[in-house]
């Protein structure tokens, strides 16, 4: 299937069929493609949490999502929660050293950590930077799922203050 054909297949699923499953091989392919999503300066500020357990999906639905999305979350065969680093952690020396340390060392690492921290702090919002990176990963995941003829839904509607205790 071409990228254009996958994009044409892709649509937001409003009601999931509880009887459908996703094979481990397909899930691995989808997650591998998500990991290939471009990330500004290799920061990769996104974690993907996979939930298959029905009780955990129900808890996630009630604790993390607005009422309109709760049934979808309960019914989806696999719930992939994408978590972007918050702005304070994203700009921290700890995070930047860990991420940039995969590319640089010594003085070059110190200079790049300082430079990236300064850059991120000049962004309108470091949280927004992280959100943008999360959306890129979500797009790659959804497009790969479409290529496998697996429906998906990228949804917001997360209630952060309620979600924090869930995680």
CSV table of N, CA and C in Angstrom, one decimal:
chain,number,residue,atom,x,y,z
A,1,UNK,N,0.9,-1.2,0.0
A,1,UNK,CA,0.0,0.0,0.0
A,1,UNK,C,0.9,1.2,0.0
A,2,UNK,N,0.5,2.2,-0.8
A,2,UNK,CA,1.3,3.5,-0.8
A,2,UNK,C,0.9,4.3,0.4
A,3,UNK,N,1.8,5.3,0.7
A,3,UNK,CA,1.5,6.2,1.8
A,3,UNK,C,0.1,6.9,1.5
A,4,UNK,N,-0.1,7.3,0.3
A,4,UNK,CA,-1.3,8.0,0.0
A,4,UNK,C,-2.5,7.1,0.2
A,5,UNK,N,-2.4,5.8,-0.2
A,5,UNK,CA,-3.5,4.8,0.0
A,5,UNK,C,-3.7,4.6,1.5
A,6,UNK,N,-2.7,4.6,2.3
A,6,UNK,CA,-2.8,4.4,3.8
A,6,UNK,C,-3.5,5.7,4.3
A,7,UNK,N,-3.1,6.8,3.8
A,7,UNK,CA,-3.8,8.1,4.3
A,7,UNK,C,-5.2,8.1,3.9
A,8,UNK,N,-5.6,7.6,2.8
A,8,UNK,CA,-7.0,7.6,2.4
A,8,UNK,C,-7.8,6.6,3.2
A,9,UNK,N,-7.1,5.5,3.6
A,9,UNK,CA,-7.8,4.5,4.4
A,9,UNK,C,-8.1,5.0,5.8
A,10,UNK,N,-7.1,5.8,6.3
A,10,UNK,CA,-7.1,6.3,7.7
A,10,UNK,C,-8.3,7.2,8.0
A,11,UNK,N,-9.0,6.9,9.0
A,11,UNK,CA,-10.1,7.8,9.5
A,11,UNK,C,-10.2,7.5,11.0
A,12,UNK,N,-10.8,8.5,11.7
A,12,UNK,CA,-11.0,8.3,13.1
A,12,UNK,C,-12.1,7.3,13.4
A,13,UNK,N,-11.8,6.4,14.2
A,13,UNK,CA,-12.8,5.3,14.5
A,13,UNK,C,-13.7,5.9,15.6
A,14,UNK,N,-15.0,5.9,15.5
A,14,UNK,CA,-15.9,6.4,16.5
A,14,UNK,C,-16.4,5.3,17.4
A,15,UNK,N,-16.5,4.1,16.9
A,15,UNK,CA,-17.0,2.9,17.7
A,15,UNK,C,-16.1,1.8,17.3
A,16,UNK,N,-15.5,1.2,18.4
A,16,UNK,CA,-14.6,0.1,18.2
A,16,UNK,C,-15.3,-1.2,18.3
A,17,UNK,N,-15.0,-2.2,17.5
A,17,UNK,CA,-15.5,-3.6,17.6
A,17,UNK,C,-14.7,-4.3,18.7
A,18,UNK,N,-15.4,-4.6,19.8
A,18,UNK,CA,-14.7,-5.3,20.9
A,18,UNK,C,-14.1,-6.6,20.6
A,19,UNK,N,-14.7,-7.3,19.5
A,19,UNK,CA,-14.2,-8.6,19.2
A,19,UNK,C,-12.9,-8.6,18.4
A,20,UNK,N,-12.5,-7.5,17.8
A,20,UNK,CA,-11.3,-7.4,17.0
A,20,UNK,C,-10.1,-7.3,17.9
A,21,UNK,N,-9.0,-7.9,17.4
A,21,UNK,CA,-7.8,-7.9,18.1
A,21,UNK,C,-6.7,-7.4,17.2
A,22,UNK,N,-5.5,-7.1,17.8
A,22,UNK,CA,-4.4,-6.7,17.0
A,22,UNK,C,-3.3,-7.6,17.3
A,23,UNK,N,-2.7,-8.3,16.3
A,23,UNK,CA,-1.6,-9.3,16.6
A,23,UNK,C,-0.4,-8.6,17.2
A,24,UNK,N,0.4,-9.3,17.9
A,24,UNK,CA,1.6,-8.8,18.5
A,24,UNK,C,2.6,-8.3,17.4
A,25,UNK,N,2.6,-9.0,16.3
A,25,UNK,CA,3.5,-8.7,15.1
A,25,UNK,C,3.0,-7.3,14.6
A,26,UNK,N,1.7,-7.1,14.4
A,26,UNK,CA,1.3,-5.8,13.9
A,26,UNK,C,1.5,-4.7,14.9
A,27,UNK,N,1.3,-5.0,16.2
A,27,UNK,CA,1.6,-4.0,17.2
A,27,UNK,C,3.1,-3.6,17.2
A,28,UNK,N,3.9,-4.6,17.1
A,28,UNK,CA,5.4,-4.3,17.1
A,28,UNK,C,5.7,-3.4,15.9
A,29,UNK,N,5.1,-3.7,14.7
A,29,UNK,CA,5.4,-2.9,13.5
A,29,UNK,C,4.9,-1.5,13.7
A,30,UNK,N,3.7,-1.3,14.3
A,30,UNK,CA,3.2,0.0,14.5
A,30,UNK,C,4.1,0.8,15.5
A,31,UNK,N,4.6,0.1,16.6
A,31,UNK,CA,5.4,0.8,17.5
A,31,UNK,C,6.8,1.1,17.0
A,32,UNK,N,7.3,0.2,16.1
A,32,UNK,CA,8.6,0.4,15.5
A,32,UNK,C,8.5,1.7,14.6
A,33,UNK,N,7.5,1.8,13.9
A,33,UNK,CA,7.3,2.9,13.0
A,33,UNK,C,7.2,4.2,13.8
A,34,UNK,N,6.5,4.2,14.9
A,34,UNK,CA,6.4,5.3,15.8
A,34,UNK,C,7.8,5.8,16.3
A,35,UNK,N,8.6,4.8,16.6
A,35,UNK,CA,10.0,5.1,17.1
A,35,UNK,C,10.8,5.7,16.0
A,36,UNK,N,10.4,5.5,14.7
A,36,UNK,CA,11.1,6.1,13.6
A,36,UNK,C,10.7,7.6,13.3
A,37,UNK,N,9.7,8.0,14.0
A,37,UNK,CA,9.2,9.4,13.7
A,37,UNK,C,10.4,10.4,14.0
A,38,UNK,N,10.5,11.4,13.2
A,38,UNK,CA,11.6,12.4,13.4
A,38,UNK,C,11.3,13.1,14.7
A,39,UNK,N,12.4,13.4,15.4
A,39,UNK,CA,12.4,14.1,16.7
A,39,UNK,C,13.4,15.2,16.6
A,40,UNK,N,13.0,16.4,16.9
A,40,UNK,CA,13.9,17.5,16.9
A,40,UNK,C,15.2,17.3,17.7
A,41,UNK,N,16.3,17.3,17.1
A,41,UNK,CA,17.6,17.1,17.7
A,41,UNK,C,17.7,15.8,18.4
A,42,UNK,N,16.9,14.8,18.0
A,42,UNK,CA,17.0,13.5,18.7
A,42,UNK,C,16.5,13.5,20.1
A,43,UNK,N,15.7,14.4,20.5
A,43,UNK,CA,15.4,14.5,21.9
A,43,UNK,C,14.4,13.4,22.3
A,44,UNK,N,13.5,13.0,21.4
A,44,UNK,CA,12.5,12.0,21.7
A,44,UNK,C,11.8,12.2,23.0
A,45,UNK,N,11.1,13.2,23.2
A,45,UNK,CA,10.4,13.5,24.4
A,45,UNK,C,9.1,12.8,24.7
A,46,UNK,N,8.9,11.7,23.9
A,46,UNK,CA,7.6,11.0,24.0
A,46,UNK,C,7.8,9.6,24.4
A,47,UNK,N,7.0,9.1,25.3
A,47,UNK,CA,6.9,7.7,25.7
A,47,UNK,C,5.5,7.2,25.3
A,48,UNK,N,5.5,5.9,24.9
A,48,UNK,CA,4.3,5.3,24.5
A,48,UNK,C,4.0,4.2,25.5
A,49,UNK,N,2.9,4.2,26.1
A,49,UNK,CA,2.5,3.2,27.1
A,49,UNK,C,1.3,2.4,26.4
A,50,UNK,N,1.5,1.1,26.3
A,50,UNK,CA,0.5,0.2,25.7
A,50,UNK,C,-0.3,-0.5,26.8
A,51,UNK,N,-1.6,-0.4,26.7
A,51,UNK,CA,-2.5,-1.0,27.6
A,51,UNK,C,-3.4,-1.9,26.9
A,52,UNK,N,-3.4,-3.2,27.2
A,52,UNK,CA,-4.3,-4.2,26.7
A,52,UNK,C,-5.3,-4.7,27.7
A,53,UNK,N,-4.9,-4.7,29.0
A,53,UNK,CA,-5.8,-5.2,30.0
A,53,UNK,C,-7.1,-4.4,30.1
A,54,UNK,N,-8.2,-5.1,30.1
A,54,UNK,CA,-9.5,-4.4,30.1
A,54,UNK,C,-9.7,-3.5,31.3
A,55,UNK,N,-9.3,-4.0,32.5
A,55,UNK,CA,-9.5,-3.2,33.7
A,55,UNK,C,-8.7,-1.9,33.7
A,56,UNK,N,-7.5,-2.0,33.2
A,56,UNK,CA,-6.7,-0.8,33.1
A,56,UNK,C,-7.2,0.2,32.0
A,57,UNK,N,-7.7,-0.4,30.9
A,57,UNK,CA,-8.4,0.5,29.9
A,57,UNK,C,-9.5,1.3,30.5
A,58,UNK,N,-10.3,0.5,31.3
A,58,UNK,CA,-11.5,1.2,32.0
A,58,UNK,C,-11.1,2.2,33.0
A,59,UNK,N,-10.0,1.9,33.7
A,59,UNK,CA,-9.5,3.0,34.7
A,59,UNK,C,-8.9,4.2,33.9
A,60,UNK,N,-8.2,3.9,32.8
A,60,UNK,CA,-7.7,5.0,32.0
A,60,UNK,C,-8.8,5.9,31.5
A,61,UNK,N,-9.9,5.2,31.0
A,61,UNK,CA,-11.0,5.9,30.4
A,61,UNK,C,-11.6,6.8,31.5
A,62,UNK,N,-11.8,6.3,32.7
A,62,UNK,CA,-12.5,7.1,33.7
A,62,UNK,C,-11.6,8.2,34.3
A,63,UNK,N,-10.3,7.9,34.4
A,63,UNK,CA,-9.4,8.8,35.1
A,63,UNK,C,-8.7,9.8,34.2
A,64,UNK,N,-8.7,9.5,32.9
A,64,UNK,CA,-7.9,10.3,32.0
A,64,UNK,C,-8.6,11.0,30.9
A,65,UNK,N,-9.8,10.6,30.5
A,65,UNK,CA,-10.5,11.1,29.4
A,65,UNK,C,-11.8,11.8,29.7
A,66,UNK,N,-12.2,12.7,28.8
A,66,UNK,CA,-13.5,13.4,28.9
A,66,UNK,C,-14.5,12.3,28.6
A,67,UNK,N,-15.7,12.6,29.1
A,67,UNK,CA,-16.8,11.7,29.0
A,67,UNK,C,-17.1,11.2,27.5
A,68,UNK,N,-16.9,12.0,26.5
A,68,UNK,CA,-17.2,11.7,25.2
A,68,UNK,C,-16.3,10.6,24.6
A,69,UNK,N,-15.1,10.5,25.2
A,69,UNK,CA,-14.1,9.6,24.7
A,69,UNK,C,-14.0,8.3,25.5
A,70,UNK,N,-14.7,8.3,26.6
A,70,UNK,CA,-14.5,7.1,27.6
A,70,UNK,C,-14.9,5.8,27.0
A,71,UNK,N,-16.0,5.7,26.3
A,71,UNK,CA,-16.4,4.4,25.7
A,71,UNK,C,-15.4,3.9,24.7
A,72,UNK,N,-14.9,4.8,23.9
A,72,UNK,CA,-13.9,4.4,22.9
A,72,UNK,C,-12.7,3.8,23.5
A,73,UNK,N,-12.2,4.4,24.6
A,73,UNK,CA,-11.1,4.0,25.3
A,73,UNK,C,-11.3,2.6,25.9
A,74,UNK,N,-12.5,2.4,26.4
A,74,UNK,CA,-12.9,1.1,27.0
A,74,UNK,C,-13.0,0.0,26.0
A,75,UNK,N,-13.4,0.3,24.8
A,75,UNK,CA,-13.6,-0.7,23.7
A,75,UNK,C,-12.5,-1.0,22.8
A,76,UNK,N,-11.5,-0.1,22.8
A,76,UNK,CA,-10.4,-0.3,21.8
A,76,UNK,C,-9.6,-1.5,22.2
A,77,UNK,N,-9.1,-2.3,21.2
A,77,UNK,CA,-8.4,-3.5,21.5
A,77,UNK,C,-7.0,-3.2,22.2
A,78,UNK,N,-6.4,-2.2,21.8
A,78,UNK,CA,-5.1,-1.8,22.3
A,78,UNK,C,-5.1,-0.3,22.5
A,79,UNK,N,-4.8,0.2,23.7
A,79,UNK,CA,-4.8,1.6,24.0
A,79,UNK,C,-3.3,2.0,24.1
A,80,UNK,N,-2.9,2.9,23.2
A,80,UNK,CA,-1.6,3.5,23.2
A,80,UNK,C,-1.6,4.9,23.8
A,81,UNK,N,-1.1,5.1,24.9
A,81,UNK,CA,-1.1,6.4,25.5
A,81,UNK,C,0.3,7.0,25.2
A,82,UNK,N,0.2,8.2,24.6
A,82,UNK,CA,1.5,8.9,24.3
A,82,UNK,C,1.7,10.0,25.3
A,83,UNK,N,2.8,10.0,26.0
A,83,UNK,CA,3.1,10.9,27.0
A,83,UNK,C,4.3,11.8,26.6
A,84,UNK,N,4.1,13.1,26.5
A,84,UNK,CA,5.2,14.0,26.2
A,84,UNK,C,5.8,14.5,27.4
A,85,UNK,N,7.1,14.7,27.4
A,85,UNK,CA,7.8,15.3,28.6
A,85,UNK,C,7.2,16.7,28.9
A,86,UNK,N,7.0,17.0,30.2
A,86,UNK,CA,6.6,18.4,30.5
A,86,UNK,C,7.8,19.3,30.3
A,87,UNK,N,7.4,20.6,30.1
A,87,UNK,CA,8.4,21.6,29.8
A,87,UNK,C,9.5,21.7,30.8
A,88,UNK,N,9.2,21.6,32.0
A,88,UNK,CA,10.3,21.7,33.1
A,88,UNK,C,11.3,20.6,32.9
A,89,UNK,N,10.8,19.4,32.7
A,89,UNK,CA,11.8,18.2,32.6
A,89,UNK,C,12.5,18.3,31.2
A,90,UNK,N,11.7,18.7,30.2
A,90,UNK,CA,12.3,18.8,28.8
A,90,UNK,C,13.5,19.7,28.8
A,91,UNK,N,13.4,20.8,29.5
A,91,UNK,CA,14.5,21.8,29.5
A,91,UNK,C,15.6,21.5,30.6
A,92,UNK,N,15.4,20.5,31.4
A,92,UNK,CA,16.3,20.2,32.5
A,92,UNK,C,17.6,19.6,32.0
A,93,UNK,N,18.7,19.9,32.7
A,93,UNK,CA,20.0,19.4,32.4
A,93,UNK,C,20.0,17.9,32.4
A,94,UNK,N,19.3,17.3,33.3
A,94,UNK,CA,19.2,15.8,33.4
A,94,UNK,C,18.7,15.2,32.1
A,95,UNK,N,17.5,15.7,31.6
A,95,UNK,CA,16.9,15.1,30.4
A,95,UNK,C,17.8,15.4,29.2
A,96,UNK,N,18.2,16.6,29.0
A,96,UNK,CA,19.0,17.0,27.9
A,96,UNK,C,20.3,16.2,27.8
A,97,UNK,N,21.0,16.1,29.0
A,97,UNK,CA,22.2,15.3,29.0
A,97,UNK,C,22.0,13.9,28.6
A,98,UNK,N,20.9,13.3,29.1
A,98,UNK,CA,20.6,11.9,28.8
A,98,UNK,C,20.4,11.7,27.3
A,99,UNK,N,19.6,12.6,26.7
A,99,UNK,CA,19.2,12.5,25.3
A,99,UNK,C,20.4,12.9,24.4
A,100,UNK,N,21.0,14.0,24.6
A,100,UNK,CA,22.1,14.5,23.8
A,100,UNK,C,23.4,13.7,24.0
A,101,UNK,N,23.5,13.0,25.2
A,101,UNK,CA,24.7,12.2,25.5
A,101,UNK,C,24.8,11.0,24.6
A,102,UNK,N,23.7,10.7,23.8
A,102,UNK,CA,23.8,9.6,22.9
A,102,UNK,C,24.5,10.1,21.6
A,103,UNK,N,24.7,11.4,21.5
A,103,UNK,CA,25.3,11.9,20.2
A,103,UNK,C,26.6,12.6,20.5
A,104,UNK,N,26.7,13.3,21.7
A,104,UNK,CA,27.9,14.1,22.0
A,104,UNK,C,28.5,13.7,23.3
A,105,UNK,N,29.7,14.1,23.5
A,105,UNK,CA,30.4,13.8,24.8
A,105,UNK,C,31.3,15.0,25.1
A,106,UNK,N,31.7,15.0,26.3
A,106,UNK,CA,32.7,16.1,26.8
A,106,UNK,C,32.1,17.5,26.7
A,107,UNK,N,33.0,18.3,26.2
A,107,UNK,CA,32.7,19.8,26.0
A,107,UNK,C,31.5,20.0,25.0
A,108,UNK,N,31.5,19.2,23.9
A,108,UNK,CA,30.5,19.3,22.9
A,108,UNK,C,29.1,19.0,23.6
A,109,UNK,N,29.1,18.0,24.5
A,109,UNK,CA,27.8,17.7,25.1
A,109,UNK,C,27.4,18.8,26.0
A,110,UNK,N,28.3,19.4,26.8
A,110,UNK,CA,28.0,20.5,27.7
A,110,UNK,C,27.5,21.7,26.9
A,111,UNK,N,28.1,22.0,25.8
A,111,UNK,CA,27.7,23.1,24.9
A,111,UNK,C,26.3,22.9,24.3
A,112,UNK,N,26.1,21.7,23.8
A,112,UNK,CA,24.8,21.3,23.2
A,112,UNK,C,23.7,21.3,24.2
A,113,UNK,N,23.9,20.8,25.4
A,113,UNK,CA,22.9,20.8,26.5
A,113,UNK,C,22.5,22.3,26.8
A,114,UNK,N,23.5,23.1,27.0
A,114,UNK,CA,23.3,24.5,27.3
A,114,UNK,C,22.5,25.2,26.1
A,115,UNK,N,23.0,25.0,24.9
A,115,UNK,CA,22.3,25.6,23.8
A,115,UNK,C,20.9,25.1,23.6
A,116,UNK,N,20.6,23.8,23.7
A,116,UNK,CA,19.3,23.3,23.6
A,116,UNK,C,18.4,23.8,24.7
A,117,UNK,N,18.9,23.9,25.9
A,117,UNK,CA,18.1,24.4,27.0
A,117,UNK,C,17.7,25.8,26.7
A,118,UNK,N,18.7,26.6,26.3
A,118,UNK,CA,18.4,28.0,26.0
A,118,UNK,C,17.3,28.1,24.9
A,119,UNK,N,17.5,27.3,23.8
A,119,UNK,CA,16.6,27.3,22.7
A,119,UNK,C,15.2,27.0,23.2
A,120,UNK,N,15.0,25.9,23.9
A,120,UNK,CA,13.7,25.4,24.4
A,120,UNK,C,13.0,26.5,25.3
A,121,UNK,N,13.9,27.2,26.1
A,121,UNK,CA,13.3,28.2,27.0
A,121,UNK,C,12.8,29.4,26.2
A,122,UNK,N,13.3,29.6,25.0
A,122,UNK,CA,12.9,30.7,24.2
A,122,UNK,C,11.6,30.4,23.3
A,123,UNK,N,11.3,29.1,23.3
A,123,UNK,CA,10.0,28.7,22.6
A,123,UNK,C,8.9,29.3,23.3
A,124,UNK,N,7.8,29.5,22.6
A,124,UNK,CA,6.6,30.1,23.2
A,124,UNK,C,6.2,29.3,24.4
A,125,UNK,N,6.4,27.9,24.3
A,125,UNK,CA,6.1,27.1,25.5
A,125,UNK,C,6.9,25.7,25.2
A,126,UNK,N,7.8,25.4,26.1
A,126,UNK,CA,8.4,24.1,26.0
A,126,UNK,C,7.4,22.9,26.0
A,127,UNK,N,6.3,23.1,26.7
A,127,UNK,CA,5.2,22.1,26.7
A,127,UNK,C,4.6,22.0,25.3
A,128,UNK,N,4.5,23.1,24.6
A,128,UNK,CA,4.0,23.0,23.2
A,128,UNK,C,5.0,22.3,22.3
A,129,UNK,N,6.3,22.5,22.5
A,129,UNK,CA,7.3,21.8,21.7
A,129,UNK,C,7.1,20.3,21.9
A,130,UNK,N,6.9,19.9,23.1
A,130,UNK,CA,6.7,18.5,23.4
A,130,UNK,C,5.4,17.9,22.8
A,131,UNK,N,4.4,18.8,22.9
A,131,UNK,CA,3.1,18.4,22.3
A,131,UNK,C,3.2,18.2,20.8
A,132,UNK,N,4.0,19.0,20.1
A,132,UNK,CA,4.2,18.9,18.7
A,132,UNK,C,4.9,17.6,18.3
A,133,UNK,N,5.9,17.3,19.1
A,133,UNK,CA,6.7,16.0,18.9
A,133,UNK,C,5.8,14.8,19.2
A,134,UNK,N,4.9,14.9,20.1
A,134,UNK,CA,4.0,13.8,20.4
A,134,UNK,C,3.0,13.6,19.2
A,135,UNK,N,2.5,14.7,18.6
A,135,UNK,CA,1.6,14.6,17.5
A,135,UNK,C,2.3,14.0,16.3
A,136,UNK,N,3.6,14.2,16.1
A,136,UNK,CA,4.4,13.6,15.0
A,136,UNK,C,4.4,12.1,15.2
A,137,UNK,N,4.7,11.7,16.4
A,137,UNK,CA,4.7,10.2,16.7
A,137,UNK,C,3.3,9.6,16.5
A,138,UNK,N,2.3,10.3,17.0
A,138,UNK,CA,0.9,9.8,16.8
A,138,UNK,C,0.6,9.6,15.3
A,139,UNK,N,1.0,10.6,14.5
A,139,UNK,CA,0.8,10.5,13.1
A,139,UNK,C,1.5,9.3,12.4
A,140,UNK,N,2.7,9.0,12.8
A,140,UNK,CA,3.4,7.9,12.3
A,140,UNK,C,2.7,6.6,12.8
A,141,UNK,N,2.3,6.5,14.0
A,141,UNK,CA,1.6,5.3,14.5
A,141,UNK,C,0.3,5.1,13.7
A,142,UNK,N,-0.5,6.1,13.5
A,142,UNK,CA,-1.8,6.0,12.9
A,142,UNK,C,-1.6,5.6,11.4
A,143,UNK,N,-0.6,6.2,10.7
A,143,UNK,CA,-0.4,5.9,9.3
A,143,UNK,C,0.1,4.5,9.2
A,144,UNK,N,0.9,4.0,10.1
A,144,UNK,CA,1.4,2.6,10.0
A,144,UNK,C,0.2,1.6,10.3
A,145,UNK,N,-0.7,2.0,11.2
A,145,UNK,CA,-1.8,1.2,11.5
A,145,UNK,C,-2.7,1.1,10.2
A,146,UNK,N,-2.9,2.2,9.6
A,146,UNK,CA,-3.7,2.3,8.4
A,146,UNK,C,-3.1,1.4,7.3
A,147,UNK,N,-1.8,1.4,7.2
A,147,UNK,CA,-1.1,0.6,6.2
A,147,UNK,C,-1.4,-0.9,6.4
A,148,UNK,N,-1.6,-1.3,7.7
A,148,UNK,CA,-1.9,-2.6,8.1
A,148,UNK,C,-3.4,-2.9,8.1
A,149,UNK,N,-4.2,-1.9,7.6
A,149,UNK,CA,-5.7,-1.9,7.6
A,149,UNK,C,-6.2,-2.1,9.0
A,150,UNK,N,-5.6,-1.3,9.9
A,150,UNK,CA,-6.1,-1.3,11.3
A,150,UNK,C,-6.6,0.1,11.6
A,151,UNK,N,-7.8,0.2,12.0
A,151,UNK,CA,-8.4,1.5,12.3
A,151,UNK,C,-7.8,2.1,13.6
A,152,UNK,N,-7.7,3.4,13.7
A,152,UNK,CA,-7.2,4.0,14.9
A,152,UNK,C,-7.9,5.3,15.1
A,153,UNK,N,-7.7,5.9,16.2
A,153,UNK,CA,-8.2,7.2,16.5
A,153,UNK,C,-7.2,8.0,17.4
A,154,UNK,N,-6.8,9.1,16.9
A,154,UNK,CA,-5.9,10.0,17.7
A,154,UNK,C,-6.8,10.9,18.4
A,155,UNK,N,-6.8,10.8,19.7
A,155,UNK,CA,-7.7,11.7,20.5
A,155,UNK,C,-7.0,12.4,21.6
A,156,UNK,N,-7.5,13.6,21.8
A,156,UNK,CA,-7.1,14.4,22.9
A,156,UNK,C,-8.2,14.2,24.0
A,157,UNK,N,-8.6,15.3,24.6
A,157,UNK,CA,-9.6,15.2,25.6
A,157,UNK,C,-9.1,14.5,26.9
A,158,UNK,N,-7.8,14.6,27.1
A,158,UNK,CA,-7.3,14.1,28.3
A,158,UNK,C,-7.4,15.1,29.4
A,159,UNK,N,-7.7,14.7,30.6
A,159,UNK,CA,-7.9,15.6,31.7
A,159,UNK,C,-6.6,15.5,32.6
A,160,UNK,N,-5.6,16.3,32.4
A,160,UNK,CA,-4.3,16.1,33.1
A,160,UNK,C,-4.4,16.0,34.6
A,161,UNK,N,-5.2,16.8,35.2
A,161,UNK,CA,-5.2,16.8,36.7
A,161,UNK,C,-5.7,15.4,37.2
A,162,UNK,N,-6.6,14.9,36.5
A,162,UNK,CA,-7.2,13.5,36.8
A,162,UNK,C,-6.2,12.4,36.4
A,163,UNK,N,-5.5,12.6,35.3
A,163,UNK,CA,-4.6,11.6,34.8
A,163,UNK,C,-3.4,11.4,35.6
A,164,UNK,N,-2.8,12.4,36.2
A,164,UNK,CA,-1.6,12.3,36.9
A,164,UNK,C,-1.6,11.2,38.0
A,165,UNK,N,-2.6,11.0,38.8
A,165,UNK,CA,-2.6,9.9,39.7
A,165,UNK,C,-2.7,8.5,39.1
A,166,UNK,N,-3.3,8.5,37.9
A,166,UNK,CA,-3.4,7.2,37.2
A,166,UNK,C,-2.0,6.7,36.8
A,167,UNK,N,-1.1,7.6,36.4
A,167,UNK,CA,0.2,7.2,36.0
A,167,UNK,C,1.1,7.0,37.2
